[in-house]
Structures are given as C-alpha cells and as structure tokens.
Coordinates of C-alpha atoms in Angstrom, one line a residue:
M7 CA -0.2 0.1 -0.1
S8 CA 1.6 3.8 -0.8
F9 CA 2.2 5.8 1.6
E10 CA 0.1 9.0 1.2
K11 CA 1.8 12.3 2.3
L12 CA -0.1 14.4 4.7
P13 CA -1.0 17.8 3.5
L14 CA 0.2 21.2 5.3
V15 CA -1.7 24.0 3.6
G16 CA -4.7 24.6 5.0
L17 CA -3.8 23.4 8.5
N18 CA -3.8 26.3 11.3
R19 CA -0.9 26.6 13.3
D20 CA -1.9 24.0 16.1
E21 CA -2.6 21.3 13.7
I22 CA 0.8 22.1 11.9
A23 CA 2.3 21.5 15.6
E24 CA 0.1 18.3 16.0
T25 CA 1.4 16.8 12.5
L26 CA 5.0 17.8 13.0
Q27 CA 4.9 15.5 16.5
L28 CA 3.2 12.7 14.7
V29 CA 6.4 12.7 12.2
G30 CA 8.7 12.7 15.2
I31 CA 10.0 16.4 15.4
P32 CA 11.0 17.0 19.3
I33 CA 8.2 18.9 21.4
R34 CA 11.2 21.6 21.9
H35 CA 11.6 22.6 18.2
I36 CA 8.0 22.3 17.4
Q37 CA 7.0 26.3 17.7
M38 CA 9.9 27.3 15.7
R39 CA 9.2 24.8 13.0
V40 CA 5.7 26.0 13.1
R41 CA 6.7 29.6 12.3
Q42 CA 9.3 28.4 9.7
L43 CA 6.6 26.6 7.7
W44 CA 3.9 29.2 8.0
H45 CA 6.7 31.7 6.9
W46 CA 7.7 29.9 3.8
L47 CA 4.3 28.8 2.6
Y48 CA 2.3 32.0 3.4
V49 CA 4.8 34.9 3.2
R50 CA 7.3 33.3 0.6
G51 CA 4.9 31.3 -1.5
A52 CA 7.4 28.1 -1.3
S53 CA 5.9 25.3 -3.2
S54 CA 8.8 23.0 -2.6
F55 CA 10.5 21.9 0.6
D56 CA 13.8 22.4 -1.3
D57 CA 13.2 26.0 -1.4
M58 CA 13.4 26.2 2.5
F59 CA 16.9 27.5 2.8
N60 CA 16.9 27.6 6.9
L61 CA 16.1 24.2 7.1
S62 CA 18.7 21.6 7.3
K63 CA 19.1 19.5 4.5
E64 CA 18.1 16.7 6.5
L65 CA 15.1 17.9 7.5
R66 CA 13.9 19.2 4.3
E67 CA 14.2 15.5 2.6
K68 CA 12.3 14.5 5.8
F69 CA 9.7 16.7 5.2
S70 CA 9.7 16.1 1.6
E71 CA 8.8 12.5 2.3
D72 CA 6.1 13.0 5.1
F73 CA 4.4 16.3 3.8
S74 CA 2.5 17.5 0.6
I75 CA 2.7 21.2 -0.4
T76 CA 2.1 20.3 -4.0
R77 CA 0.0 22.7 -6.2
P78 CA -2.8 21.6 -8.4
K79 CA -2.1 21.2 -11.9
I80 CA -3.1 24.2 -14.3
M81 CA -5.3 22.4 -17.2
T82 CA -5.9 25.5 -18.8
D83 CA -4.7 29.7 -18.2
R84 CA -6.9 31.7 -20.4
I85 CA -6.5 35.4 -20.5
S86 CA -9.3 37.8 -21.9
K87 CA -9.1 40.6 -24.2
D88 CA -10.3 42.8 -21.2
G89 CA -7.1 41.6 -18.9
T90 CA -9.4 39.1 -16.9
R91 CA -8.0 35.6 -16.2
K92 CA -9.2 32.2 -15.5
W93 CA -7.5 29.1 -14.5
L94 CA -9.2 25.6 -14.4
L95 CA -7.3 23.8 -11.6
R96 CA -7.3 20.2 -11.2
F97 CA -6.5 18.6 -7.7
S98 CA -5.4 15.1 -6.9
T99 CA -7.4 12.3 -5.6
R100 CA -6.1 12.5 -2.4
G101 CA -8.7 11.5 0.1
N102 CA -11.4 11.2 -2.7
A103 CA -12.1 8.7 -5.3
F104 CA -11.5 10.5 -8.5
P105 CA -9.9 14.3 -9.0
V106 CA -11.9 17.4 -9.7
E107 CA -11.6 20.4 -11.2
I108 CA -12.2 24.1 -10.5
E109 CA -12.4 27.5 -12.1
T110 CA -10.7 30.6 -10.2
V111 CA -10.9 34.0 -11.9
Y112 CA -8.5 36.9 -11.3
I113 CA -10.2 40.5 -12.1
P114 CA -7.4 43.0 -12.7
E115 CA -7.8 46.8 -12.2
K116 CA -5.4 50.0 -12.0
E117 CA -5.5 49.9 -8.5
R118 CA -6.6 46.5 -7.4
G119 CA -6.7 42.9 -8.4
T120 CA -9.8 40.8 -7.2
L121 CA -9.4 36.7 -7.1
C122 CA -12.7 35.1 -7.2
I123 CA -12.5 31.4 -5.6
S124 CA -14.6 28.5 -5.7
S125 CA -15.8 26.7 -2.5
Q126 CA -17.3 23.3 -4.0
V127 CA -16.8 21.5 -7.1
G128 CA -20.4 22.4 -8.6
C129 CA -23.4 23.7 -6.6
S130 CA -26.5 22.3 -5.0
L131 CA -28.5 25.3 -5.6
T132 CA -29.4 25.5 -9.0
C133 CA -30.2 29.0 -9.3
S134 CA -32.0 29.2 -12.9
F135 CA -29.9 32.1 -14.3
C136 CA -26.3 30.7 -13.0
H137 CA -24.1 28.3 -15.4
T138 CA -22.7 26.6 -12.2
G139 CA -26.2 25.5 -11.1
T140 CA -26.4 23.0 -14.4
Q141 CA -23.5 21.2 -12.8
R142 CA -24.6 19.2 -9.9
L143 CA -22.5 19.3 -6.5
V144 CA -19.7 16.8 -7.0
R145 CA -18.6 17.6 -3.7
N146 CA -16.9 20.2 -1.0
L147 CA -13.5 21.6 -1.6
T148 CA -11.0 21.3 1.5
A149 CA -9.6 24.2 3.5
E150 CA -6.5 23.3 1.3
E151 CA -7.9 23.5 -1.8
I152 CA -9.6 26.8 -1.4
L153 CA -6.0 28.4 -0.2
L154 CA -4.3 26.8 -3.0
Q155 CA -6.3 28.8 -5.4
L156 CA -5.1 31.8 -4.0
L157 CA -1.5 30.3 -3.8
V158 CA -1.3 29.5 -7.6
A159 CA -2.9 32.7 -8.5
R160 CA -0.3 34.5 -6.3
E161 CA 2.2 32.6 -7.9
C162 CA 1.5 33.3 -11.8
L163 CA 0.9 36.8 -10.9
G164 CA 4.5 37.2 -9.2
D165 CA 2.8 38.1 -6.3
F166 CA 5.1 36.6 -4.0
P167 CA 8.6 38.6 -2.2
G168 CA 11.0 37.9 -4.9
R169 CA 9.5 36.4 -7.8
N170 CA 9.3 38.5 -11.1
I171 CA 6.1 39.3 -12.7
P172 CA 5.8 37.1 -15.7
D173 CA 5.3 38.9 -19.4
N174 CA 1.5 37.5 -20.1
A175 CA 0.2 38.8 -16.6
I176 CA -2.0 41.8 -16.4
V177 CA -1.8 43.3 -12.8
P178 CA -2.2 46.8 -11.1
V179 CA 0.5 49.2 -11.7
K180 CA 1.8 49.2 -8.3
G181 CA 1.5 47.5 -5.0
R182 CA -0.2 44.0 -4.4
K183 CA -1.0 42.1 -7.3
I184 CA -4.1 40.5 -5.3
T185 CA -5.4 43.0 -3.2
N186 CA -9.3 41.5 -2.8
V187 CA -10.7 38.1 -2.1
V188 CA -14.0 37.2 -3.3
V189 CA -15.7 34.0 -2.5
M190 CA -18.2 34.2 -5.5
G191 CA -17.0 31.2 -7.7
M192 CA -18.4 28.1 -7.7
G193 CA -20.4 26.9 -5.0
E194 CA -22.3 28.0 -2.1
P195 CA -19.6 28.9 0.5
L196 CA -22.2 28.5 3.7
Y197 CA -22.9 25.0 2.6
N198 CA -19.0 24.3 3.4
F199 CA -18.5 26.4 6.2
E200 CA -15.9 24.8 8.2
A201 CA -13.4 24.8 5.2
I202 CA -14.1 28.3 4.4
K203 CA -13.9 29.6 8.0
K204 CA -10.3 27.7 8.0
A205 CA -9.1 29.3 4.9
L206 CA -10.4 32.6 5.2
L207 CA -8.8 32.7 8.4
I208 CA -5.5 31.9 7.3
I209 CA -5.9 34.5 4.4
S210 CA -6.2 37.0 7.1
D211 CA -3.9 36.2 9.3
G212 CA -1.3 39.0 10.1
E213 CA 1.5 36.7 9.8
G214 CA 1.2 35.2 6.7
L215 CA -1.0 36.2 3.7
S216 CA -2.0 39.1 5.6
L217 CA -5.3 40.3 3.7
S218 CA -7.4 42.5 5.8
K219 CA -10.9 41.1 6.4
R220 CA -12.5 44.1 4.8
R221 CA -10.9 43.2 1.6
I222 CA -12.5 39.6 2.1
T223 CA -16.1 39.4 0.9
L224 CA -18.2 35.9 1.0
S225 CA -20.9 35.9 -1.0
T226 CA -24.3 33.4 -0.1
S227 CA -27.6 32.9 -1.8
G228 CA -29.1 33.0 1.6
V229 CA -28.1 30.2 3.9
V230 CA -29.4 32.4 7.0
P231 CA -28.1 30.2 9.6
G232 CA -24.6 30.5 8.7
M233 CA -24.5 34.0 7.9
Y234 CA -24.5 34.8 11.5
R235 CA -21.7 32.8 12.1
T236 CA -19.8 34.4 9.4
G237 CA -19.9 37.5 11.0
K238 CA -19.1 36.4 14.3
E239 CA -16.3 33.2 13.5
I240 CA -15.3 35.0 10.4
G241 CA -15.7 38.7 10.6
V242 CA -15.7 38.9 6.5
M243 CA -17.6 41.5 4.3
L244 CA -21.0 39.9 3.3
A245 CA -22.7 39.6 -0.2
I246 CA -26.4 38.6 -0.7
S247 CA -27.2 37.2 -4.2
L248 CA -30.5 38.3 -4.0
H249 CA -32.0 39.1 -7.6
A250 CA -35.7 39.5 -6.7
T251 CA -37.8 41.5 -4.5
D252 CA -40.5 39.2 -3.8
D253 CA -40.5 35.3 -2.7
A254 CA -42.5 34.2 -5.7
L255 CA -40.2 35.3 -8.4
R256 CA -37.2 34.5 -6.1
N257 CA -38.6 31.3 -5.5
R258 CA -38.0 30.4 -9.2
L259 CA -34.7 32.4 -9.7
V260 CA -33.2 31.3 -6.5
P261 CA -34.7 28.3 -4.8
I262 CA -33.1 28.1 -1.8
N263 CA -35.6 31.0 -0.8
K264 CA -38.2 28.2 -0.5
K265 CA -36.5 27.3 2.5
Y266 CA -35.0 30.8 3.8
P267 CA -37.6 33.3 2.3
L268 CA -37.1 36.8 1.9
A269 CA -38.4 37.9 5.5
E270 CA -36.1 35.8 7.3
L271 CA -33.2 36.6 5.1
M272 CA -33.7 40.5 5.6
D273 CA -33.8 39.9 9.1
A274 CA -30.7 37.9 9.0
C275 CA -29.1 40.8 7.0
R276 CA -30.4 43.4 9.9
N277 CA -28.6 41.4 12.4
Y278 CA -25.4 40.6 10.7
P279 CA -23.0 40.8 13.5
V280 CA -20.5 42.8 11.3
L281 CA -23.2 45.5 10.1
R282 CA -20.8 48.6 10.8
H283 CA -19.8 47.5 7.3
R284 CA -22.4 48.0 4.2
I285 CA -23.8 44.7 3.3
T286 CA -23.3 44.2 -1.0
F287 CA -26.6 42.9 -2.4
E288 CA -26.0 41.2 -5.8
Y289 CA -28.8 41.4 -8.5
V290 CA -28.6 40.2 -11.8
M291 CA -30.7 42.4 -14.3
L292 CA -32.8 39.9 -16.5
K293 CA -34.6 41.1 -19.4
D294 CA -38.6 41.8 -18.3
I295 CA -37.9 39.4 -15.3
N296 CA -36.7 41.6 -12.7
D297 CA -35.7 45.1 -14.1
S298 CA -38.8 47.1 -14.0
A299 CA -39.0 50.6 -12.2
D300 CA -41.5 48.7 -10.1
H301 CA -39.0 45.9 -9.2
A302 CA -36.8 48.8 -8.2
R303 CA -38.9 50.5 -5.6
K304 CA -39.7 47.5 -4.6
L305 CA -35.9 46.6 -3.7
V306 CA -35.5 50.0 -1.9
D307 CA -38.5 49.3 0.4
L308 CA -37.0 45.8 0.8
L309 CA -33.5 47.1 2.1
K310 CA -34.9 49.7 4.6
G311 CA -32.9 49.9 7.6
I312 CA -29.7 48.1 6.2
P313 CA -26.3 49.9 5.4
A314 CA -26.0 48.3 1.6
K315 CA -24.6 48.8 -1.6
I316 CA -26.7 47.0 -4.7
N317 CA -24.5 45.9 -7.5
L318 CA -26.6 45.7 -10.6
I319 CA -25.2 43.0 -12.8
P320 CA -25.9 42.7 -16.7
F321 CA -26.7 38.9 -17.2
N322 CA -23.8 37.3 -18.7
P323 CA -25.0 34.8 -21.2
W324 CA -24.2 30.8 -21.5
P325 CA -24.5 28.0 -23.7
G326 CA -28.3 26.9 -23.2
T327 CA -29.3 29.9 -21.0
N328 CA -33.1 31.0 -21.5
Y329 CA -32.6 34.3 -20.3
Q330 CA -31.5 37.8 -21.7
C331 CA -29.7 40.8 -20.2
S332 CA -31.9 43.6 -19.6
D333 CA -31.5 46.8 -22.1
R334 CA -28.7 49.2 -20.9
Q335 CA -31.3 51.9 -20.9
R336 CA -33.6 49.9 -18.5
I337 CA -30.6 49.1 -16.3
E338 CA -29.5 52.8 -16.2
Q339 CA -33.5 53.6 -15.1
F340 CA -33.6 50.9 -12.5
A341 CA -29.9 52.4 -10.8
A342 CA -31.3 55.9 -11.1
I343 CA -34.3 54.7 -9.2
V344 CA -32.5 53.2 -6.1
N345 CA -29.5 56.0 -6.4
T346 CA -32.2 58.5 -5.5
A347 CA -33.4 56.8 -2.8
G348 CA -29.9 56.8 -1.1
Y349 CA -28.3 53.4 -2.2
A350 CA -24.8 53.1 -4.0
S351 CA -25.9 51.0 -7.0
P352 CA -23.0 50.8 -9.7
I353 CA -23.9 49.0 -12.4
R354 CA -21.1 46.2 -12.6
T355 CA -18.8 46.1 -16.1
T356 CA -18.9 42.6 -17.4
R357 CA -15.5 41.2 -17.5
G358 CA -14.0 38.3 -19.0
N359 CA -17.3 37.0 -20.9
D360 CA -15.4 36.1 -23.8
I361 CA -13.9 33.1 -22.0
L362 CA -16.8 32.4 -19.9
A363 CA -14.9 34.0 -16.7
A364 CA -18.0 36.6 -15.9
C365 CA -20.2 36.4 -13.0
G366 CA -22.3 33.4 -13.2
Q367 CA -20.6 31.9 -16.3
L368 CA -18.4 29.4 -13.9
K369 CA -18.4 25.4 -14.6
S370 CA -16.0 22.7 -14.8
L371 CA -16.8 19.4 -16.4
S372 CA -16.2 17.5 -12.9
R373 CA -19.1 14.8 -12.4
S374 CA -19.9 12.6 -9.6
A375 CA -18.4 9.5 -8.5
S376 CA -20.6 7.7 -10.8
K377 CA -19.2 9.2 -13.9
K378 CA -15.6 9.0 -12.6
M379 CA -13.2 11.3 -14.1
S380 CA -9.9 9.5 -15.9
D381 CA -6.7 11.1 -14.4

C-alpha cells in the first residue's frame, strides 16, 4: 500500500504542530518549526521544501517524505481581451475517489486586483440564471484546495516576494497584485462553512497572507444560519445573491428562497454581526423578469434599515440559457431609482465573458463519482 503524504496547506498553527509531532519532531523544536513553515508557505509562497533554505538538508528531506505542499495542476490558463484571467485547476485524488476540477478567476484593475475563488465543485442550489447551477454538486472543497487557489494565482502573477511578474500577467500598476478576495466562484460557501472559515482565517492572518478582512467578501444565496456564524466567527464582508424583490420570483430564480424566504433573509442581514460595514446585494439584470421601475422601488423598500450597496449585474449569457440581459437604458433607469433613494448602485462592468469567466458563467466538467474522470 502506497504512503499518502500529509498536506500542510490549510492547517492552522495548532494542527501543524500536532502533525509535526506525529512525524517525530522533538517537542522543544515544534513552535520554531511551525513559525518557519508558516512563513515559507504563506509569506514566501514556497511550493517545494527544497526552497526552505533556513532548514537543514536532512529536515528538508524528511519534510519532503512526510508532507505535501503540492500545487494543483493548471489544466488551462486563459486571459480575456479585457485582462481577466481564468484558471482551470485539477486537484489530486487525495482522500477522494477521483480528481476534480474547478475554476478560479482574477480580475485586474488599475489600483486593485480581485481573485474570485470557488468553495465547491459544482453547486447544489440550481439558481436558474447561473451556469454553475447546471453542474450538480460533486463535493465540497477542502480548506487546502480553497487556499491553493490563492497560492497558485499569486504564484502565476508574481505576487510573492522576490518573484518576477510574468510577461503575460496583467496586474495593478503598483502594490500587491491580489488586493481583494471574493468567495463568489463555484458553489455555495455557507454549505461548506468549516473549510471556508479555516481558509479565510488563514488568508487574513497578519503573519502570513495578511489580507484585511475588509478586503475579503463572502457571497451567499441566503443560507441564513451560516450568515450569523460568518460575521461572528470569520468577520469578513458579506454579499447576498438577491436578484428578486418578492418570494414568488425569488423562489423561481434562487430556489433556496423556499427554505429561507425574504423576510427571514432580510432579518438576518439586519442582525449581521459586522453590520458597521455595508452589505453588498447582488442583483442580476434579467430582461422583462426583474428589471422594471416597480422592481427597483420594491428593492428600496426591501432594504430599509440595512446599510447596503447594490451591485447591478448585467446578465452574462452561457450556452443553453433562456434568459437575456436587460437593455442598457432599462438598467440605468433601475440604477437611478435606487440611487435617488440613497443607495449606491453601481452597474458592474462585465469582465471576462469572452472566456466564460464572468459572473454566473463558471463551470467545470467534474462529475459525480458514478461518472469517474480519468486522471
């Protein structure tokens, strides 16, 4: 039987310490080794123990035999005409019957760079306007796999100390290449809460990747019980995938609304533990479905008492959809009504739709175990 190496990425400090004890590292050296490994993994971005030059050769060889810090395989790396970049990543079979693939998207702007990460392979929510929803849930991603999306992206963009920026990288003009992380990729993150919590706490750790919690946004379709835990236990910014102003329409667009209807969802928003910051409401603009002036006024009424920002998202088409994007004039009229009521309502610029990297377009070919992929 082959020996499977223990993964280190995704473990918190206490777990790394326990793992080091398992392989015989003396107790008196544990805390020092934890600090060294944490620094190499999350400050320097090492993907090989051979690069950890302040460890002895003997120790590097031992760690290489016992542990894994391997990156996923990059199956495709596509760059849109607007600079948006999408990676299709394949994760190994570790602990699972077969490898899986997910998509991760990087959106560069002049002063910032946003990485959109996935939390699940596929999705169980089947929102009718979302391409990911047509891929049934395969499994949750581990904390390791969630973190590796950020590590791979930073590596590809030259965003670790001492790394050169690759010639094909389109990045902000100065500073960090990845300044923001949004959990808005494939899957519903609050149906994978523990792994997301562990990954985001590592991402925001001040002695490692050190991304401010104000620059991390978790997007949910409305898993109400997980929203309070997100604010209390993680403390990141919250976004709600809303898209409708009454239960009848939202039941059709976002079926989880049947379990957590709008009144319950809005109550959870008003009681979000980090409410000193605005909650972002995402509203995809669907022609003749949810884009009338009456819908805009109902949206304003729905959000009363909640510090809010409303992102109006022009619908991004995907193969097989029956929806169309609202006319630009209709979107601008909708935005004007919401703005007049005192809410910021920027119209999101569509990015990466030529490579199916825009909002609602992500999907991989991973299937359930009954349709096992060949590696």
